Coordinates of C-alpha atoms in Angstrom, one line a residue:
Chain Z
M129 CA -0.3 81.8 -39.0
T130 CA -1.9 79.5 -36.4
D131 CA 0.8 80.5 -33.9
S132 CA -1.3 83.2 -32.5
L133 CA -4.5 81.1 -32.2
K134 CA -5.7 81.0 -28.6
T135 CA -8.5 78.7 -27.5
L136 CA -10.9 80.4 -25.2
S137 CA -13.2 77.5 -24.5
E138 CA -14.4 74.2 -26.0
H139 CA -17.6 72.3 -25.3
R140 CA -18.7 68.9 -26.6
C141 CA -21.9 69.4 -28.5
F142 CA -23.9 66.7 -30.5
G143 CA -20.8 64.5 -30.6
G144 CA -18.7 67.3 -32.1
V145 CA -17.0 70.3 -30.5
Q146 CA -18.0 73.9 -30.1
R147 CA -14.9 76.0 -29.9
F148 CA -14.2 79.7 -29.2
H149 CA -11.0 81.3 -30.3
E150 CA -9.0 84.5 -30.4
H151 CA -6.1 85.3 -32.7
A152 CA -3.9 88.3 -33.3
S153 CA -5.3 89.6 -36.5
R154 CA -2.9 91.1 -39.0
E155 CA -5.6 92.7 -41.0
I156 CA -7.4 94.3 -38.1
G157 CA -4.3 95.0 -36.1
L158 CA -6.0 93.7 -32.9
P159 CA -7.1 90.5 -31.3
M160 CA -10.2 89.1 -33.0
R161 CA -12.6 86.4 -31.8
F162 CA -14.5 83.7 -33.7
S163 CA -16.2 80.5 -33.0
V164 CA -16.1 77.2 -34.8
Y165 CA -18.3 74.1 -34.5
L166 CA -16.7 70.9 -35.7
P167 CA -19.1 68.1 -36.3
P168 CA -18.2 64.5 -35.4
Q169 CA -17.2 63.8 -39.0
A170 CA -14.3 66.2 -38.7
E171 CA -12.5 63.6 -36.6
H172 CA -12.0 61.5 -39.7
G173 CA -11.0 64.2 -42.2
P174 CA -11.8 67.6 -43.7
V175 CA -15.4 68.6 -43.8
P176 CA -17.2 71.4 -45.7
A177 CA -18.1 74.5 -43.7
V178 CA -20.5 77.4 -43.6
M179 CA -19.5 80.8 -42.3
Y180 CA -22.3 82.7 -40.5
L181 CA -22.2 86.5 -40.3
A182 CA -24.2 87.9 -37.4
G183 CA -26.2 91.1 -37.2
L184 CA -25.8 94.4 -35.4
T185 CA -24.8 94.2 -31.7
C186 CA -24.0 90.5 -32.0
N187 CA -20.7 88.7 -31.5
E188 CA -19.1 85.4 -32.2
E189 CA -21.2 83.7 -29.7
T190 CA -24.7 84.8 -30.7
F191 CA -25.3 82.3 -33.5
M192 CA -23.8 79.3 -31.8
V193 CA -25.9 79.9 -28.7
K194 CA -29.2 80.9 -30.2
A195 CA -29.7 79.4 -33.6
G196 CA -29.9 75.7 -32.7
A197 CA -27.7 75.0 -35.7
Q198 CA -25.3 72.3 -34.3
R199 CA -27.9 69.5 -34.3
L200 CA -28.2 69.5 -38.1
A201 CA -24.6 70.5 -38.7
A202 CA -23.6 67.3 -36.8
E203 CA -26.0 65.3 -38.8
L204 CA -24.9 66.7 -42.2
G205 CA -21.2 66.8 -41.3
L206 CA -20.9 70.6 -41.7
A207 CA -18.5 72.8 -39.8
L208 CA -19.8 76.2 -38.7
I209 CA -17.6 79.4 -38.4
A210 CA -18.9 82.5 -36.8
P211 CA -16.7 85.6 -36.5
D212 CA -17.3 88.6 -34.3
T213 CA -19.0 91.6 -35.9
S214 CA -16.3 94.3 -35.5
P215 CA -13.0 95.2 -33.8
R216 CA -13.3 95.5 -30.0
G217 CA -11.4 96.4 -26.9
Q218 CA -9.6 99.4 -25.4
A219 CA -7.7 100.2 -28.5
V220 CA -10.9 101.2 -30.3
E221 CA -13.3 102.1 -27.5
G222 CA -11.6 105.6 -27.4
I223 CA -12.3 106.3 -31.1
E224 CA -15.0 109.0 -31.2
G225 CA -18.3 107.4 -32.3
A226 CA -17.1 103.8 -31.9
A227 CA -19.3 103.1 -28.9
A228 CA -21.9 105.8 -29.3
S229 CA -24.6 103.9 -31.1
W230 CA -25.6 100.3 -31.6
D231 CA -25.8 100.5 -35.4
F232 CA -22.3 101.8 -36.1
G233 CA -18.7 101.2 -34.8
I234 CA -18.3 98.4 -32.3
G235 CA -20.6 95.5 -33.0
A236 CA -21.4 97.0 -36.5
G237 CA -18.5 96.4 -38.8
F238 CA -20.8 95.8 -41.9
Y239 CA -18.2 93.3 -43.3
L240 CA -16.3 95.8 -45.4
D241 CA -12.9 97.5 -45.3
A242 CA -13.4 101.1 -44.2
T243 CA -11.6 103.7 -46.3
A244 CA -12.6 106.8 -44.3
E245 CA -10.9 108.0 -41.1
P246 CA -10.8 107.2 -38.2
W247 CA -12.1 103.7 -39.2
A248 CA -9.7 102.7 -42.0
E249 CA -7.0 101.4 -39.6
H250 CA -8.9 98.7 -37.8
W251 CA -12.3 98.3 -39.4
R252 CA -11.1 95.9 -42.1
M253 CA -13.7 93.1 -41.7
E254 CA -13.7 92.0 -45.3
S255 CA -10.0 91.5 -45.5
W256 CA -10.0 89.8 -42.1
L257 CA -12.6 87.3 -43.1
I258 CA -11.5 86.6 -46.7
H259 CA -7.7 86.9 -46.5
E260 CA -7.1 85.9 -42.9
L261 CA -9.8 84.1 -41.0
L262 CA -10.9 81.6 -43.7
P263 CA -7.3 80.6 -44.5
L264 CA -6.6 80.3 -40.8
A265 CA -9.7 78.2 -40.1
T266 CA -9.0 75.8 -43.0
Q267 CA -5.4 75.5 -41.9
A268 CA -6.0 75.1 -38.1
F269 CA -9.1 72.8 -38.4
P270 CA -10.2 69.9 -40.6
I271 CA -12.2 72.2 -42.9
D272 CA -12.1 71.8 -46.7
A273 CA -11.2 75.2 -48.1
K274 CA -12.8 74.3 -51.5
R275 CA -16.2 73.6 -49.9
V276 CA -17.2 76.7 -47.9
G277 CA -20.6 78.4 -48.0
I278 CA -21.7 81.6 -46.4
F279 CA -24.8 82.9 -44.8
G280 CA -25.9 85.6 -42.3
H281 CA -28.6 87.6 -40.6
S282 CA -29.6 91.2 -41.1
M283 CA -26.3 93.1 -41.3
G284 CA -24.7 89.7 -41.6
G285 CA -27.1 88.8 -44.4
H286 CA -25.8 91.9 -46.2
G287 CA -22.3 90.6 -45.4
A288 CA -23.0 87.2 -46.8
L289 CA -24.6 88.5 -50.0
T290 CA -21.9 91.1 -50.7
L291 CA -18.9 89.0 -49.9
A292 CA -20.3 86.1 -52.0
L293 CA -20.7 88.5 -54.9
R294 CA -17.4 90.3 -54.4
H295 CA -15.3 87.1 -54.2
P296 CA -16.5 84.8 -57.0
G297 CA -15.5 81.2 -56.4
Q298 CA -14.7 81.7 -52.8
F299 CA -18.1 80.4 -51.6
K300 CA -20.0 77.5 -53.1
S301 CA -23.3 78.2 -51.4
L302 CA -25.2 81.3 -50.2
S303 CA -28.2 82.1 -48.1
A304 CA -29.5 84.7 -45.7
F305 CA -32.0 85.5 -43.0
A306 CA -33.7 88.9 -43.2
P307 CA -30.7 90.5 -45.0
I308 CA -30.1 94.3 -45.5
C309 CA -30.6 93.9 -49.2
A310 CA -29.9 97.5 -50.5
P311 CA -27.8 99.3 -47.8
S312 CA -27.3 102.3 -50.1
Q313 CA -31.1 102.9 -49.7
C314 CA -31.8 102.4 -46.0
P315 CA -30.9 104.3 -42.8
W316 CA -28.6 101.6 -41.3
G317 CA -26.7 101.3 -44.6
E318 CA -26.5 105.0 -45.3
K319 CA -25.1 105.7 -41.8
A320 CA -22.6 102.9 -42.1
F321 CA -21.4 103.6 -45.6
R322 CA -21.1 107.4 -45.0
G323 CA -19.1 106.6 -41.9
Y324 CA -16.9 103.8 -43.2
L325 CA -16.6 104.8 -46.9
G326 CA -17.2 108.5 -47.0
N327 CA -19.8 110.6 -48.8
D328 CA -19.2 109.4 -52.4
R329 CA -22.3 107.3 -53.0
S330 CA -20.8 105.6 -56.1
A331 CA -18.3 103.9 -53.8
W332 CA -21.2 102.5 -51.8
L333 CA -22.5 100.4 -54.7
A334 CA -19.6 98.0 -54.5
H335 CA -20.9 96.9 -51.1
D336 CA -24.6 96.9 -51.9
A337 CA -26.0 93.5 -52.6
S338 CA -28.8 94.7 -55.0
A339 CA -26.4 96.9 -57.0
L340 CA -23.8 94.1 -57.1
M341 CA -26.4 91.6 -58.4
Q342 CA -27.8 94.1 -60.9
S343 CA -24.3 94.3 -62.5
Q344 CA -23.8 90.6 -63.0
G345 CA -23.6 89.4 -66.6
V346 CA -24.4 85.8 -65.7
A347 CA -26.0 84.2 -62.6
P348 CA -23.2 83.9 -60.1
Y349 CA -25.0 81.2 -58.0
P350 CA -26.8 79.1 -60.6
E351 CA -27.9 76.6 -58.0
G352 CA -29.9 79.3 -56.3
I353 CA -29.8 81.6 -53.3
L354 CA -32.1 81.0 -50.3
I355 CA -33.5 84.0 -48.3
D356 CA -36.0 83.8 -45.5
Q357 CA -37.8 86.9 -44.4
G358 CA -40.4 87.3 -41.6
L359 CA -43.4 89.5 -42.4
A360 CA -43.7 90.7 -38.8
D361 CA -40.1 91.9 -38.9
K362 CA -40.2 95.5 -37.6
F363 CA -37.2 96.4 -39.8
L364 CA -38.6 95.0 -43.0
V365 CA -40.0 98.1 -44.6
E366 CA -37.5 100.7 -43.6
Q367 CA -34.2 98.8 -43.6
L368 CA -34.3 95.5 -45.5
H369 CA -35.8 95.9 -49.0
P370 CA -35.8 92.3 -50.1
H371 CA -37.9 93.2 -53.2
L372 CA -34.9 95.2 -54.6
F373 CA -32.6 92.2 -54.3
E374 CA -35.4 90.0 -55.8
A375 CA -35.7 92.4 -58.8
A376 CA -31.9 92.4 -59.2
C377 CA -31.8 88.6 -59.2
F378 CA -34.6 88.5 -61.8
A379 CA -32.7 91.0 -64.0
A380 CA -29.4 88.9 -63.7
G381 CA -31.2 85.6 -64.2
Q382 CA -30.1 84.5 -60.8
P383 CA -32.4 81.9 -59.2
L384 CA -33.6 83.1 -55.9
T385 CA -35.9 81.4 -53.4
L386 CA -37.2 84.3 -51.3
R387 CA -39.7 83.0 -48.7
R388 CA -41.8 85.5 -46.9
H389 CA -43.2 84.1 -43.6
E390 CA -46.4 85.4 -42.0
G391 CA -46.0 86.4 -38.3
Y392 CA -42.2 85.9 -37.9
D393 CA -40.1 88.7 -36.6
H394 CA -36.4 89.7 -36.9
G395 CA -35.0 87.6 -34.0
Y396 CA -33.5 84.2 -33.4
Y397 CA -36.8 82.6 -32.7
F398 CA -37.4 83.2 -36.5
I399 CA -33.9 82.1 -37.4
Q400 CA -34.1 78.8 -35.4
S401 CA -37.4 78.0 -37.1
F402 CA -35.8 77.9 -40.5
I403 CA -32.1 77.1 -39.8
A404 CA -32.6 73.5 -40.8
D405 CA -33.6 74.5 -44.4
H406 CA -30.5 76.8 -44.7
L407 CA -28.1 74.1 -43.5
A408 CA -29.8 71.6 -45.8
H409 CA -29.3 74.1 -48.7
H410 CA -25.6 74.5 -47.9
G411 CA -25.1 70.8 -47.2
K412 CA -26.5 69.8 -50.5
L413 CA -24.4 72.3 -52.6
L414 CA -21.3 71.7 -50.6
R415 CA -21.5 67.9 -50.8
A416 CA -21.9 68.4 -54.6
A417 CA -18.8 70.6 -54.8
S418 CA -15.6 68.7 -55.3
A419 CA -13.5 68.1 -52.3
T420 CA -10.0 69.5 -52.2
S421 CA -7.9 66.9 -54.0
P422 CA -4.7 65.9 -52.0
D423 CA -2.3 67.5 -54.5
E424 CA -3.9 70.9 -54.5
Chain S
M157 CA -56.1 85.6 -11.6
T158 CA -55.1 86.4 -15.1
D159 CA -56.0 90.0 -14.7
S160 CA -52.4 90.8 -13.7
L161 CA -50.9 88.9 -16.6
K162 CA -48.7 91.2 -18.7
T163 CA -47.3 90.2 -22.1
L164 CA -43.7 91.4 -22.5
S165 CA -43.2 90.0 -25.9
E166 CA -44.3 87.3 -28.3
H167 CA -42.4 85.7 -31.2
R168 CA -43.5 83.2 -33.8
C169 CA -41.3 80.1 -33.6
F170 CA -41.7 76.8 -35.4
G171 CA -45.3 77.6 -36.2
G172 CA -46.1 78.2 -32.5
V173 CA -45.5 81.2 -30.3
Q174 CA -42.8 82.0 -27.8
R175 CA -44.2 84.3 -25.2
F176 CA -42.7 86.3 -22.3
H177 CA -44.9 87.4 -19.4
E178 CA -44.9 89.1 -16.1
H179 CA -47.6 88.9 -13.4
A180 CA -48.1 90.3 -9.9
S181 CA -47.4 87.3 -7.8
R182 CA -49.4 86.9 -4.7
E183 CA -47.0 84.3 -3.2
I184 CA -43.8 86.2 -3.9
G185 CA -45.4 89.6 -3.3
L186 CA -43.6 91.1 -6.3
P187 CA -43.9 91.0 -10.1
M188 CA -42.5 87.7 -11.4
R189 CA -41.5 86.7 -14.9
F190 CA -41.9 83.5 -16.9
S191 CA -41.9 82.4 -20.5
V192 CA -44.2 80.0 -22.3
Y193 CA -43.8 78.3 -25.7
L194 CA -47.1 77.2 -27.2
P195 CA -46.7 74.7 -30.1
P196 CA -48.9 75.0 -33.2
Q197 CA -51.3 72.2 -31.8
A198 CA -52.3 74.6 -29.0
E199 CA -54.4 76.5 -31.5
H200 CA -56.8 73.6 -31.6
G201 CA -57.1 72.8 -27.9
P202 CA -55.3 72.1 -24.7
V203 CA -51.8 70.5 -25.0
P204 CA -49.6 68.9 -22.4
A205 CA -46.8 71.0 -21.0
V206 CA -43.3 70.6 -19.4
M207 CA -42.0 73.1 -16.9
Y208 CA -38.3 73.7 -17.1
L209 CA -36.4 75.1 -14.0
A210 CA -33.2 76.8 -14.8
G211 CA -29.9 76.9 -12.9
L212 CA -28.0 79.5 -10.9
T213 CA -27.8 82.9 -12.5
C214 CA -30.3 82.1 -15.2
N215 CA -33.7 83.6 -15.8
E216 CA -36.9 82.9 -17.7
E217 CA -35.2 83.5 -21.0
T218 CA -32.2 81.2 -20.7
F219 CA -33.8 77.9 -21.6
M220 CA -35.9 79.3 -24.4
V221 CA -32.9 80.9 -26.0
K222 CA -30.3 78.3 -25.5
A223 CA -31.7 74.8 -25.4
G224 CA -33.1 74.4 -28.9
A225 CA -36.2 72.9 -27.4
Q226 CA -39.0 74.5 -29.5
R227 CA -38.3 72.5 -32.6
L228 CA -39.2 69.2 -31.0
A229 CA -41.9 70.7 -28.7
A230 CA -43.6 71.9 -31.9
E231 CA -43.3 68.4 -33.4
L232 CA -44.6 66.7 -30.3
G233 CA -47.3 69.2 -29.4
L234 CA -45.8 70.1 -26.0
A235 CA -46.0 73.5 -24.4
L236 CA -42.9 74.7 -22.4
I237 CA -43.0 76.8 -19.3
A238 CA -39.9 78.4 -17.9
P239 CA -40.1 80.6 -14.7
D240 CA -37.5 83.0 -13.5
T241 CA -35.1 81.6 -10.8
S242 CA -35.9 84.1 -7.9
P243 CA -37.5 87.3 -6.9
R244 CA -35.9 90.3 -8.5
G245 CA -36.0 94.1 -8.6
Q246 CA -35.5 97.1 -6.3
A247 CA -37.7 95.6 -3.5
V248 CA -35.2 92.8 -2.9
E249 CA -31.9 94.3 -4.2
G250 CA -31.5 96.1 -0.9
I251 CA -31.7 93.0 1.2
E252 CA -28.3 92.3 2.7
G253 CA -26.8 89.3 0.8
A254 CA -29.4 89.2 -2.0
A255 CA -27.0 90.4 -4.7
A256 CA -23.6 89.6 -3.0
S257 CA -23.0 86.2 -4.7
W258 CA -24.1 84.3 -7.8
D259 CA -25.1 81.2 -5.9
F260 CA -27.5 82.7 -3.3
G261 CA -30.3 85.3 -3.3
I262 CA -31.2 86.8 -6.6
G263 CA -31.0 84.3 -9.4
A264 CA -30.7 81.5 -6.9
G265 CA -34.1 80.7 -5.3
F266 CA -33.5 77.0 -5.1
Y267 CA -37.3 76.4 -5.7
L268 CA -38.3 76.3 -2.1
D269 CA -40.1 78.5 0.4
A270 CA -37.6 80.2 2.7
T271 CA -38.4 80.0 6.4
A272 CA -35.5 82.0 7.7
E273 CA -35.3 85.8 7.7
P274 CA -34.9 88.0 5.8
W275 CA -35.9 85.6 2.9
A276 CA -39.2 84.3 4.2
E277 CA -41.3 87.2 2.8
H278 CA -40.3 87.0 -0.9
W279 CA -38.3 83.8 -1.5
R280 CA -41.4 81.6 -1.9
M281 CA -40.5 79.9 -5.2
E282 CA -42.2 76.6 -4.4
S283 CA -45.5 78.1 -3.5
W284 CA -45.3 80.4 -6.5
L285 CA -44.7 77.6 -9.0
I286 CA -47.1 75.0 -7.6
H287 CA -50.0 77.1 -6.2
E288 CA -49.9 80.2 -8.5
L289 CA -47.9 79.9 -11.7
L290 CA -49.1 76.4 -12.8
P291 CA -52.8 77.3 -12.2
L292 CA -52.3 80.6 -13.9
A293 CA -50.6 79.0 -16.9
T294 CA -53.2 76.3 -17.3
Q295 CA -56.0 79.0 -17.0
A296 CA -54.5 81.6 -19.3
F297 CA -53.1 79.3 -22.0
P298 CA -54.4 76.1 -23.7
I299 CA -52.4 73.9 -21.4
D300 CA -53.9 70.7 -19.9
A301 CA -53.4 70.9 -16.1
K302 CA -53.6 67.1 -15.9
R303 CA -50.7 66.5 -18.2
V304 CA -47.8 68.5 -16.9
G305 CA -44.2 67.2 -16.6
I306 CA -41.2 68.9 -15.0
F307 CA -37.5 69.0 -15.7
G308 CA -34.6 71.3 -15.0
H309 CA -30.8 71.9 -15.0
S310 CA -28.4 72.0 -12.1
M311 CA -30.2 74.0 -9.3
G312 CA -33.3 73.6 -11.5
G313 CA -32.6 69.8 -11.7
H314 CA -32.7 69.9 -7.9
G315 CA -36.0 71.9 -8.2
A316 CA -37.5 69.4 -10.6
L317 CA -36.6 66.3 -8.6
T318 CA -37.7 67.8 -5.3
L319 CA -41.0 69.4 -6.5
A320 CA -41.9 66.2 -8.3
L321 CA -41.3 64.2 -5.1
R322 CA -42.9 66.8 -2.7
H323 CA -46.1 67.1 -4.8
P324 CA -47.3 63.6 -5.8
G325 CA -49.7 63.6 -8.7
Q326 CA -48.9 67.1 -9.8
F327 CA -46.4 66.0 -12.4
K328 CA -46.7 63.1 -14.8
S329 CA -43.1 63.0 -16.0
L330 CA -39.7 63.9 -14.6
S331 CA -36.2 64.4 -15.9
A332 CA -33.1 66.4 -15.2
F333 CA -29.8 67.7 -16.7
A334 CA -26.9 67.6 -14.2
P335 CA -29.1 68.1 -11.2
I336 CA -27.8 69.0 -7.7
C337 CA -28.9 65.6 -6.4
A338 CA -28.0 65.8 -2.7
P339 CA -28.0 69.5 -1.7
S340 CA -27.6 68.8 2.0
Q341 CA -24.2 67.4 1.2
C342 CA -22.7 69.9 -1.2
P343 CA -21.4 73.5 -0.8
W344 CA -24.1 75.1 -3.1
G345 CA -26.9 73.4 -1.2
E346 CA -25.5 73.9 2.3
K347 CA -25.1 77.6 1.7
A348 CA -28.7 77.9 0.2
F349 CA -30.3 75.7 2.9
R350 CA -28.6 77.4 5.8
G351 CA -29.6 80.8 4.4
Y352 CA -33.2 80.0 3.4
L353 CA -34.1 77.3 6.0
G354 CA -31.8 78.0 8.9
N355 CA -29.2 75.8 10.7
D356 CA -31.4 72.8 11.5
R357 CA -30.2 70.2 9.1
S358 CA -33.2 68.0 9.6
A359 CA -35.4 70.6 7.9
W360 CA -33.1 70.5 4.9
L361 CA -33.9 66.8 4.1
A362 CA -37.4 67.8 3.0
H363 CA -35.8 69.6 0.1
D364 CA -33.0 67.1 -0.7
A365 CA -33.9 64.9 -3.7
S366 CA -31.8 61.9 -2.5
A367 CA -33.2 62.1 1.0
L368 CA -36.7 62.4 -0.4
M369 CA -36.3 59.4 -2.7
Q370 CA -34.8 57.4 0.1
S371 CA -37.9 57.9 2.1
Q372 CA -40.3 56.6 -0.6
G373 CA -42.2 53.4 0.2
V374 CA -43.1 52.8 -3.5
A375 CA -41.6 54.1 -6.7
P376 CA -43.2 57.5 -7.2
Y377 CA -42.5 57.6 -11.0
P378 CA -42.9 53.9 -12.0
E379 CA -42.4 54.8 -15.7
G380 CA -38.9 56.0 -14.9
I381 CA -36.9 59.2 -14.4
L382 CA -34.3 60.3 -17.0
I383 CA -31.1 62.1 -15.9
D384 CA -28.2 63.2 -18.2
Q385 CA -24.9 64.1 -16.7
G386 CA -21.7 65.2 -18.5
L387 CA -18.4 63.6 -17.2
A388 CA -16.4 66.8 -18.0
D389 CA -18.8 68.8 -15.8
K390 CA -16.6 70.8 -13.5
F391 CA -19.2 70.8 -10.8
L392 CA -19.8 67.0 -10.9
V393 CA -17.6 65.8 -8.1
E394 CA -18.1 68.6 -5.5
Q395 CA -21.7 69.7 -6.1
L396 CA -23.9 67.2 -8.0
H397 CA -23.6 63.7 -6.5
P398 CA -25.8 61.8 -9.0
H399 CA -24.5 58.5 -7.4
L400 CA -26.4 59.4 -4.2
F401 CA -29.7 59.9 -6.1
E402 CA -28.9 56.7 -8.0
A403 CA -28.5 54.7 -4.8
A404 CA -31.7 56.2 -3.4
C405 CA -33.7 55.3 -6.5
F406 CA -32.3 51.7 -6.2
A407 CA -33.3 51.5 -2.6
A408 CA -36.8 52.8 -3.4
G409 CA -37.3 50.6 -6.4
Q410 CA -37.5 53.7 -8.6
P411 CA -36.5 53.1 -12.2
L412 CA -33.8 55.6 -13.2
T413 CA -32.0 56.1 -16.5
L414 CA -28.9 57.9 -15.5
R415 CA -26.7 58.5 -18.5
R416 CA -23.1 59.6 -18.0
H417 CA -21.7 61.3 -21.1
E418 CA -17.9 61.4 -21.8
G419 CA -16.6 64.8 -22.6
Y420 CA -19.8 66.9 -22.0
D421 CA -19.7 69.8 -19.6
H422 CA -22.3 71.7 -17.5
G423 CA -23.6 74.2 -20.0
Y424 CA -26.2 74.5 -22.7
Y425 CA -24.1 72.9 -25.4
F426 CA -24.5 69.8 -23.3
I427 CA -28.2 70.4 -22.7
Q428 CA -29.0 71.1 -26.4
S429 CA -27.2 67.8 -27.3
F430 CA -29.7 65.8 -25.3
I431 CA -32.8 68.0 -25.2
A432 CA -34.6 65.8 -27.8
D433 CA -34.4 62.7 -25.6
H434 CA -35.9 64.6 -22.6
L435 CA -38.8 66.0 -24.6
A436 CA -39.4 62.6 -26.1
H437 CA -39.5 61.1 -22.6
H438 CA -42.0 63.7 -21.4
G439 CA -44.0 63.6 -24.6
K440 CA -44.4 59.8 -24.4
L441 CA -45.5 59.9 -20.7
L442 CA -47.8 62.9 -21.1
R443 CA -49.5 61.5 -24.2
A444 CA -50.2 58.4 -22.2
A445 CA -51.6 60.4 -19.3
S446 CA -55.3 60.9 -19.5
A447 CA -56.3 64.3 -20.8
T448 CA -58.5 66.5 -18.6
S449 CA -62.1 65.4 -19.2
P450 CA -64.5 68.2 -20.0
D451 CA -66.4 67.8 -16.7
E452 CA -63.4 68.0 -14.4

């Protein structure tokens, strides 16, 4: 599987290495890009990792450049994995609607497998991440497959919450910055779900974090979920709906730390202000998770 | 002077505010952009500041987005000021050669006042920074004019070293990342100096950090200058020449901490790895400098 792994660049950073890669994705059917930060501890053996899913218009570079995450990742011995946000390139640029808007198509994969045409062939972000990229990353790099957390921002916050709820056991820790909490009930989500999943709203609920949480019998993340939300975020009222996820967590008995921050907006100046708390959250839970034993 | 100050955006960050501004520059004769980070301490009175000069192709946003500086600036109570790297816009895009290459013209002002045509009218970066932007920033924001340091990267490292040597007393602390240390003796510098200053090489020496340091009778920064340089920097051998500045400092009795880092390259993954040491260096010296007394 690692045969197709191409290194685009590598940069020493805080004693570790920031790497950018491309591989021929089987699930997407196209080359896909991602970045990995390996902390200095990875030179001595497998380390836990956190996968970060970025928001609309972003790519595999955004988080690594703008979040200021590597400093604490190096300190805590956490690897970071950041995938691109959709298929890209000539093969998909010609699809009608793929490049027409910033909140759908290219740069806006919403971390699900599309079932509607013409998206179903390449827009398979969920399968790419879960069945291909994570196995690839844990095989190609000194990353412990049993100790992986997930977080994300905005559309990527939606991705983190939904993938963590749809794939129990896959992720040991979960957090989000300003996530789209109830995509079935906001313009960004409605546009994306209608396009990728079709008009049947009942199919949307399987990719809606609040609906997924509402349906849980027991708390899926008993150690708690961390969410930070800026109160000067211009998308808060119309698109994000954290109160719906909060209510769903309450109903499911899921511990949630939802922090609302006066004055902070939707961007990376907000994210970098609180990134340390998220990495500490993941670091604590991933250190507590058992490492992969040699015979597994 | 602050009448023309336009706010482009502001973002809460680490309890302070990240601001982006434009003003009608008298020295440049055009609108010029810069960014300011004000730490939380600035709400209670004037704080010391460090001005960061960016490298070729960068602008007033680069450092604020990529360096991860705000965290420690907030902790130390330091303001950060980052100007754009050259005049921009329609008024200069038509000048022959202004947009033809990435290492000259737009995005490549080299922090000096051009004397050769057609650059002399607008390419007045030194006068803009020293005589206009710093007074404006200390008037418009709670920044203590008596406690300002300077640093920069690559072309901006050249800018920091030369401005600090050409304007004694203006800056209380000085550091650089991978600076162009002897621009009279490297391709980037020769191209810029020939274009902006003409063919008379003797005029170049007034903007060459190593030549300026060589001519000092006493150490201008007795508390020391800090320079970090990556050894995997692809520009090191041909363009940067830190050994020449090191020799000049030795000759002038100027204390210099020049750290050479195995494996690090020329980019912001290198800069973010060592930004904390630079801010600590400035913070220590600026805290020691006397604050502006009320009757000054």
